[in-house]
Coordinates of C-alpha atoms in Angstrom, one line a residue:
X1 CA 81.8 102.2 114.8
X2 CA 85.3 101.7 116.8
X3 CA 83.2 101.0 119.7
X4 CA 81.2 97.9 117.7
X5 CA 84.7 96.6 116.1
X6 CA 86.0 96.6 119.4
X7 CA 83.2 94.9 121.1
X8 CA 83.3 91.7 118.0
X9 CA 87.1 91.9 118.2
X10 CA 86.7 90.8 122.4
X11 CA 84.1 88.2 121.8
X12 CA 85.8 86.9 118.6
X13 CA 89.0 86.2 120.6
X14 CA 87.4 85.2 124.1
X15 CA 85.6 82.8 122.1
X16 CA 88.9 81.6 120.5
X17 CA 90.5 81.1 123.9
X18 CA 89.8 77.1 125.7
X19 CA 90.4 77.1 129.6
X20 CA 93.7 75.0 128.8
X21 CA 95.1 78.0 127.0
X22 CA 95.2 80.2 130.1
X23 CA 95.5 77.8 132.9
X24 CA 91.9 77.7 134.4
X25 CA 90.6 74.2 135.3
X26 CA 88.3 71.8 132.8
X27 CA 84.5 71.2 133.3
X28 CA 83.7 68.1 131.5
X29 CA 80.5 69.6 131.7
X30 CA 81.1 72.6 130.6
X31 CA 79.0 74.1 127.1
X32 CA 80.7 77.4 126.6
X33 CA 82.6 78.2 123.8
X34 CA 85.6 79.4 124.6
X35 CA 86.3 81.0 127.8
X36 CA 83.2 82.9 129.7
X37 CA 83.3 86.7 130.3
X38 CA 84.0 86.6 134.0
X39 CA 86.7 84.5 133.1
X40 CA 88.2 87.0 130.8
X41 CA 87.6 90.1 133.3
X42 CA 89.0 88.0 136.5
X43 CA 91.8 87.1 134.4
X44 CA 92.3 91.0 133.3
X45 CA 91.9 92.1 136.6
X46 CA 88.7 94.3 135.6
X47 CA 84.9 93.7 137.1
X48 CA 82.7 91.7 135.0
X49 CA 80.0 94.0 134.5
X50 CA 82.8 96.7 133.0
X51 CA 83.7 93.8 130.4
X52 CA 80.4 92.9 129.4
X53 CA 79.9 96.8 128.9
X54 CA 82.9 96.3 126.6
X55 CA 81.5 93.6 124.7
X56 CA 78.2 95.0 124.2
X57 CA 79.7 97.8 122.7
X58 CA 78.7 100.5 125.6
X59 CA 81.2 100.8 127.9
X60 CA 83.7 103.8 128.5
X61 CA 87.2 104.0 127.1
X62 CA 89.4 102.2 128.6
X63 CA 92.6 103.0 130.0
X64 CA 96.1 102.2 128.6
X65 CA 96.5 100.0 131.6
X66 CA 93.2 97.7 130.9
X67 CA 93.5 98.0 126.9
X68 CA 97.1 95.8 128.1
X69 CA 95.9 93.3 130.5
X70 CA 92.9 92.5 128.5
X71 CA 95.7 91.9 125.8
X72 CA 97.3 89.4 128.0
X73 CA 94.2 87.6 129.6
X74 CA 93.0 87.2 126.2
X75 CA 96.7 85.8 124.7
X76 CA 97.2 88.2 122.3
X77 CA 100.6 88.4 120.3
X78 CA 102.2 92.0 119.8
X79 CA 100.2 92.4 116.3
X80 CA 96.8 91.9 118.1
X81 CA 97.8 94.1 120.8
X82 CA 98.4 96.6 118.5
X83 CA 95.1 96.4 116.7
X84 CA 93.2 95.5 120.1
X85 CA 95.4 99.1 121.0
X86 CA 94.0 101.2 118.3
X87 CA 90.1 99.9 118.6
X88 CA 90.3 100.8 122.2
X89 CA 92.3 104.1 122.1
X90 CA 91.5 105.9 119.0
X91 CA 92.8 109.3 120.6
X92 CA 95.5 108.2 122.3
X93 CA 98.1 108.1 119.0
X94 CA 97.5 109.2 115.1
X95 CA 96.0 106.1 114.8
X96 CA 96.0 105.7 111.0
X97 CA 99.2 107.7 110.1
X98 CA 98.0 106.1 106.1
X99 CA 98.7 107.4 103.0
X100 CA 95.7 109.1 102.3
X101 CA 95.2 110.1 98.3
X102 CA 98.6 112.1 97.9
X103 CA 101.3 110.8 95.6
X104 CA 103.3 108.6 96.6
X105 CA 107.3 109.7 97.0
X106 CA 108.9 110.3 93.4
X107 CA 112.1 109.1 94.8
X108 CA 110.0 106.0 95.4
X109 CA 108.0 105.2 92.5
X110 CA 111.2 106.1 90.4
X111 CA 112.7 102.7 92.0
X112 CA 110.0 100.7 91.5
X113 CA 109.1 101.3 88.1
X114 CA 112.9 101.1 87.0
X115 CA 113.4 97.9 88.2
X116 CA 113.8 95.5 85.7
X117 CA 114.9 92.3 87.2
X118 CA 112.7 92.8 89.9
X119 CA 108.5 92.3 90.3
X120 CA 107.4 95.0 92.3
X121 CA 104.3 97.0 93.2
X122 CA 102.9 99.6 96.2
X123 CA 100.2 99.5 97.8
X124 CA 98.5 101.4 100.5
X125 CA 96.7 100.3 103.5
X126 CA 93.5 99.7 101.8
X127 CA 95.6 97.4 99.6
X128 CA 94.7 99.4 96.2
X129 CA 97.6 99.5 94.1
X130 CA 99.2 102.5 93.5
X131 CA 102.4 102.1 91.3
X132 CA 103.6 98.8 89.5
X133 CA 106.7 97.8 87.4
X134 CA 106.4 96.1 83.8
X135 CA 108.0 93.1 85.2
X136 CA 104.9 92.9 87.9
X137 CA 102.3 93.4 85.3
X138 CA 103.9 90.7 83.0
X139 CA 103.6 88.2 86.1
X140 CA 99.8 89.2 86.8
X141 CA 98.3 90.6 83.8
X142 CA 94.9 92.5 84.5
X143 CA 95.7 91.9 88.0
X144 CA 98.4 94.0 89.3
X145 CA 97.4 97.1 87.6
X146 CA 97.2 100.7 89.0
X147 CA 93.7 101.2 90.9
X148 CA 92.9 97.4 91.1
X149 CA 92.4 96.0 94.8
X150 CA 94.5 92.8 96.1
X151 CA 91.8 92.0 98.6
X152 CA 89.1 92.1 96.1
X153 CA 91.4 90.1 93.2
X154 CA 91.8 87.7 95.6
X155 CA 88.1 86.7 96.3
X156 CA 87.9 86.8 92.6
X157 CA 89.5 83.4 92.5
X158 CA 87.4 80.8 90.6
X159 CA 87.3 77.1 92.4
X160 CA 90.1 75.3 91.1
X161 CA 92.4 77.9 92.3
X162 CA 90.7 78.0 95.8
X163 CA 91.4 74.9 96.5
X164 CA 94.9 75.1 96.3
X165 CA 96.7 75.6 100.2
X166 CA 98.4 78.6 99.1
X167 CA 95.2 80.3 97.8
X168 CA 93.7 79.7 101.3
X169 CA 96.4 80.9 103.1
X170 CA 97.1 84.0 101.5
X171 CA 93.0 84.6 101.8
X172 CA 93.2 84.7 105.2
X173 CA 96.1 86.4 105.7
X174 CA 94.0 89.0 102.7
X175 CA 91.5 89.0 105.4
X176 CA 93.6 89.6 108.1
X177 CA 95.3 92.2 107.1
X178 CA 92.1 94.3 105.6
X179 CA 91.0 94.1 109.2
X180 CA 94.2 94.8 111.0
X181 CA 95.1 98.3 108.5
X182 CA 91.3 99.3 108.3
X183 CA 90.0 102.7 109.4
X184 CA 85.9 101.7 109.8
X185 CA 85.5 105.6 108.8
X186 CA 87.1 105.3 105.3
X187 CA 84.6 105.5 103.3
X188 CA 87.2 103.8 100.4
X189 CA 87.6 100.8 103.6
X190 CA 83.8 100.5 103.8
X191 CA 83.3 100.3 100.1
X192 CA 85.9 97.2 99.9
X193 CA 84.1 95.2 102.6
X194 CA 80.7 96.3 101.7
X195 CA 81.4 93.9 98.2
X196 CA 83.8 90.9 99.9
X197 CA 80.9 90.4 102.0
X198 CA 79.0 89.1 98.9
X199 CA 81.4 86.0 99.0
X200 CA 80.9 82.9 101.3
X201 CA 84.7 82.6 102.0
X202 CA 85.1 86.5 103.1
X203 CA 82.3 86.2 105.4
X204 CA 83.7 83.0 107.0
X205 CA 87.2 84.4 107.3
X206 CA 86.0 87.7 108.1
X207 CA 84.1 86.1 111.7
X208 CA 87.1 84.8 113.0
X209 CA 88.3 88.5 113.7
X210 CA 92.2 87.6 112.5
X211 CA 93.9 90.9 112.6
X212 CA 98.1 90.6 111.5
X213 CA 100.1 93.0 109.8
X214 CA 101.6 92.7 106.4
X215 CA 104.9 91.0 106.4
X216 CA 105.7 87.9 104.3
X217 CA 103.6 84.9 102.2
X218 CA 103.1 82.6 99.0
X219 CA 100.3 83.1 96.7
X220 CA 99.8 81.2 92.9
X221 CA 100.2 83.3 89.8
X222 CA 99.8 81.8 86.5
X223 CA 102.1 81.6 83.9
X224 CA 100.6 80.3 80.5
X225 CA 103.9 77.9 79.7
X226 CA 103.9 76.7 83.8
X227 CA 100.3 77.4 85.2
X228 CA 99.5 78.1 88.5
X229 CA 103.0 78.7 90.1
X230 CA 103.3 79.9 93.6
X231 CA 106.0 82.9 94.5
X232 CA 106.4 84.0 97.2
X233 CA 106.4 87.9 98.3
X234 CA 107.8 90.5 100.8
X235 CA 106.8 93.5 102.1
X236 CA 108.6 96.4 102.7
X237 CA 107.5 99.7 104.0
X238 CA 109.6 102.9 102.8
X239 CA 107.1 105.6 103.8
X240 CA 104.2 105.1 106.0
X241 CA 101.4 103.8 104.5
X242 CA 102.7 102.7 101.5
X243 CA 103.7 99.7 101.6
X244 CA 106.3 98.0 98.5
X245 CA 105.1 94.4 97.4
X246 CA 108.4 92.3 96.1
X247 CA 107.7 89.1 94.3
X248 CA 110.0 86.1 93.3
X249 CA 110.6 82.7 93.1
X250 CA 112.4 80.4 95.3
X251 CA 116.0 79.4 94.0
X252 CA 115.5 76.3 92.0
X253 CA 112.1 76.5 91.9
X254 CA 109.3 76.5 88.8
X255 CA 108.6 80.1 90.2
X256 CA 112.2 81.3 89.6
X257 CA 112.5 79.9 86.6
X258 CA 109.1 80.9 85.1
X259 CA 110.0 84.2 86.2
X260 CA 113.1 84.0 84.8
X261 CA 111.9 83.3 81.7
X262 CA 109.0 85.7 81.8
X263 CA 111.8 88.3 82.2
X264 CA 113.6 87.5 79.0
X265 CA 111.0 87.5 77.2
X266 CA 109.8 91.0 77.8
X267 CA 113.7 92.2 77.3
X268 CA 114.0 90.6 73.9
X269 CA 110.4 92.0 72.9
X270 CA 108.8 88.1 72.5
X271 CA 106.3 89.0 75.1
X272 CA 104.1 91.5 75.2
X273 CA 102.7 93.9 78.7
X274 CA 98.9 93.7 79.0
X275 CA 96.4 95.7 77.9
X276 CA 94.5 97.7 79.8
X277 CA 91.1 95.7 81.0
X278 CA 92.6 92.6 79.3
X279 CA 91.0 89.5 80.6
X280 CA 92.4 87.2 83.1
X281 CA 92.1 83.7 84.5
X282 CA 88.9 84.8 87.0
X283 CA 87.4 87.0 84.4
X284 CA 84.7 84.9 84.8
X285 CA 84.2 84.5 88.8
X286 CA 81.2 85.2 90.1
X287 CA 82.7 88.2 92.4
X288 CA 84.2 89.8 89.3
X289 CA 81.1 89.9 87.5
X290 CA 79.5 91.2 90.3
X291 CA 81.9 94.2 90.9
X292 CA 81.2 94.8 86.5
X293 CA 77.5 95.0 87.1
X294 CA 78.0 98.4 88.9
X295 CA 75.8 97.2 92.1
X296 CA 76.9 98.3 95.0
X297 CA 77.4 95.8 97.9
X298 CA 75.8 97.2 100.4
X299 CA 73.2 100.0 101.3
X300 CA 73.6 103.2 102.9
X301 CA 71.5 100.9 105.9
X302 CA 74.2 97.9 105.7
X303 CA 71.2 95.6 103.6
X304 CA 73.0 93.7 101.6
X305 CA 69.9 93.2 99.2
X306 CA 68.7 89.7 100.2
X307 CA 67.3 90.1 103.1
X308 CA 70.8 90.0 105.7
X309 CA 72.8 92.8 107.0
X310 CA 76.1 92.4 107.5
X311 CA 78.4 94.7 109.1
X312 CA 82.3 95.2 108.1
X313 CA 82.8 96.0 112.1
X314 CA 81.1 92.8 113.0

């Protein structure tokens, strides 16, 4: 499966590449998208048929020494050379050093949930949350819960909200990030792509083969007295794999003061935590009603039931 990810990954990003980009000439004529694959391997330094083997998913593994020049004929920044890095070299490192099903630190989770002025979550690589403070479920109720998914909330978005720039953005960077962190032999990883793939955004993001790490963004949360607010969020990573999800408002903003707000309320008992299963704005989006229907989103053969097959390596 590396080998197929890694093949899509190099024809995602030669075909993202113009001849402007790295300096080769312009044919008015020209009716390739992107740059061609002798372009690529002349630029890398490597024989042509060798990267067409890589692109068709049947070549050998490649050295250290190619995995980096293909990295710089193909104008990758230090996050793609890092993913490009562990597609190609799967042995050479413990490639996915993630938190895989033991508890997270108590020392940790002790931190998060006693923060009070704070909204705060953790999440692993997959992006399922595994421990959230009151403050956080106030913020998100029904959303930020233990054993929920960010990537799937987030394709559970109904329209109006999906129009909003901060919705698209932090979809792709969703997307990007589900790709960058994924191990294709998860069976967890598989599961979560297996049902994005039943929404026309996912699929569109998912093809242009964006892989970044999590850092940094904006993304709407509604508050019942503001609406949809945007706040933004940080990440910080205390313990590999596990990654801690800060949220707040910019000073002076409708977000910190909603927040600020949302806080006093829960300290002088006027509002009330969610729930468990209480609904939420997108109760009602298709992709939600989807994942309550107990289908599975794809087969064992990758058919995803109406007559296409996707694949999450693709």
């Amino acid at each position: 499966m590396e080998k197929s990810a890694l093949a899509s990954f190099l024809r995602a990003r030669r075909a993202a590449l113009t001849p402007q980009a790295v300096g080769l000439p312009v044919d008015a004529n020209r009716r390739v998208r992107g740059l061609r694959r002798e372009e690529v391997a002349r630029l890398a330094g490597i024989s042509a048929e060798y990267y067409r083997r890589l692109e068709q998913g049947s070549g050998h593994q490649m050295s250290l020494q190619v995995c980096n020049s293909l990295a710089r004929a193909l104008r990758l920044d230090r996050a793609g050379m890092a993913y490009l890095q562990r597609l190609a070299l799967p042995d050479s490192e413990a490639r996915y050093e993630v938190h895989q099903g033991e508890e997270p630190p108590p020392d940790l989770v002790e931190m998060i949930t006693h923060w009070d002025h704070t909204a705060a979550y953790i999440i692993d690589r997959n992006q399922d949350i595994l421990v959230v403070n009151d403050l956080i479920r106030a913020v998100a109720p029904g959303y930020v819960e233990v054993g929920n998914n960010l990537a799937l909330m987030q394709f559970e978005a109904p329209p109006e909200l999906r129009e909003l720039p901060s919705w698209l953005d932090g979809a792709r960077t969703t997307v990007s990030r589900v790709r960058y962190y994924g191990n294709p032999s998860d069976a967890r990883w598989q599961q979560i792509i297996a049902l994005l793939l039943e929404d026309d955004d996912f699929r569109r993001m998912w093809r242009e083969h964006e892989a970044l790490p999590l850092t940094s963004g904006v993304a709407p949360n509604y508050f019942p007295a503001h609406g949809w607010v945007e706040m933004k969020w940080q990440i910080l990573e205390a313990h590999a794999g596990l990654y801690t999800v800060v949220c707040y408002g910019i000073p002076g903003s409708v977000g910190e003061r909603a927040l600020v707000e949302l806080r006093a309320a829960l300290l002088d008992g006027t509002a009330q935590l969610p729930t468990p299963g209480a609904s939420t704005p997108t109760s009602n989006s298709r992709l939600a009603q989807y994942r309550g229907s107990g289908r599975r989103g794809l087969g064992e053969d990758g058919d995803r039931g109406d007559g296409e097959h996707p694949r999450a390596t693709d």
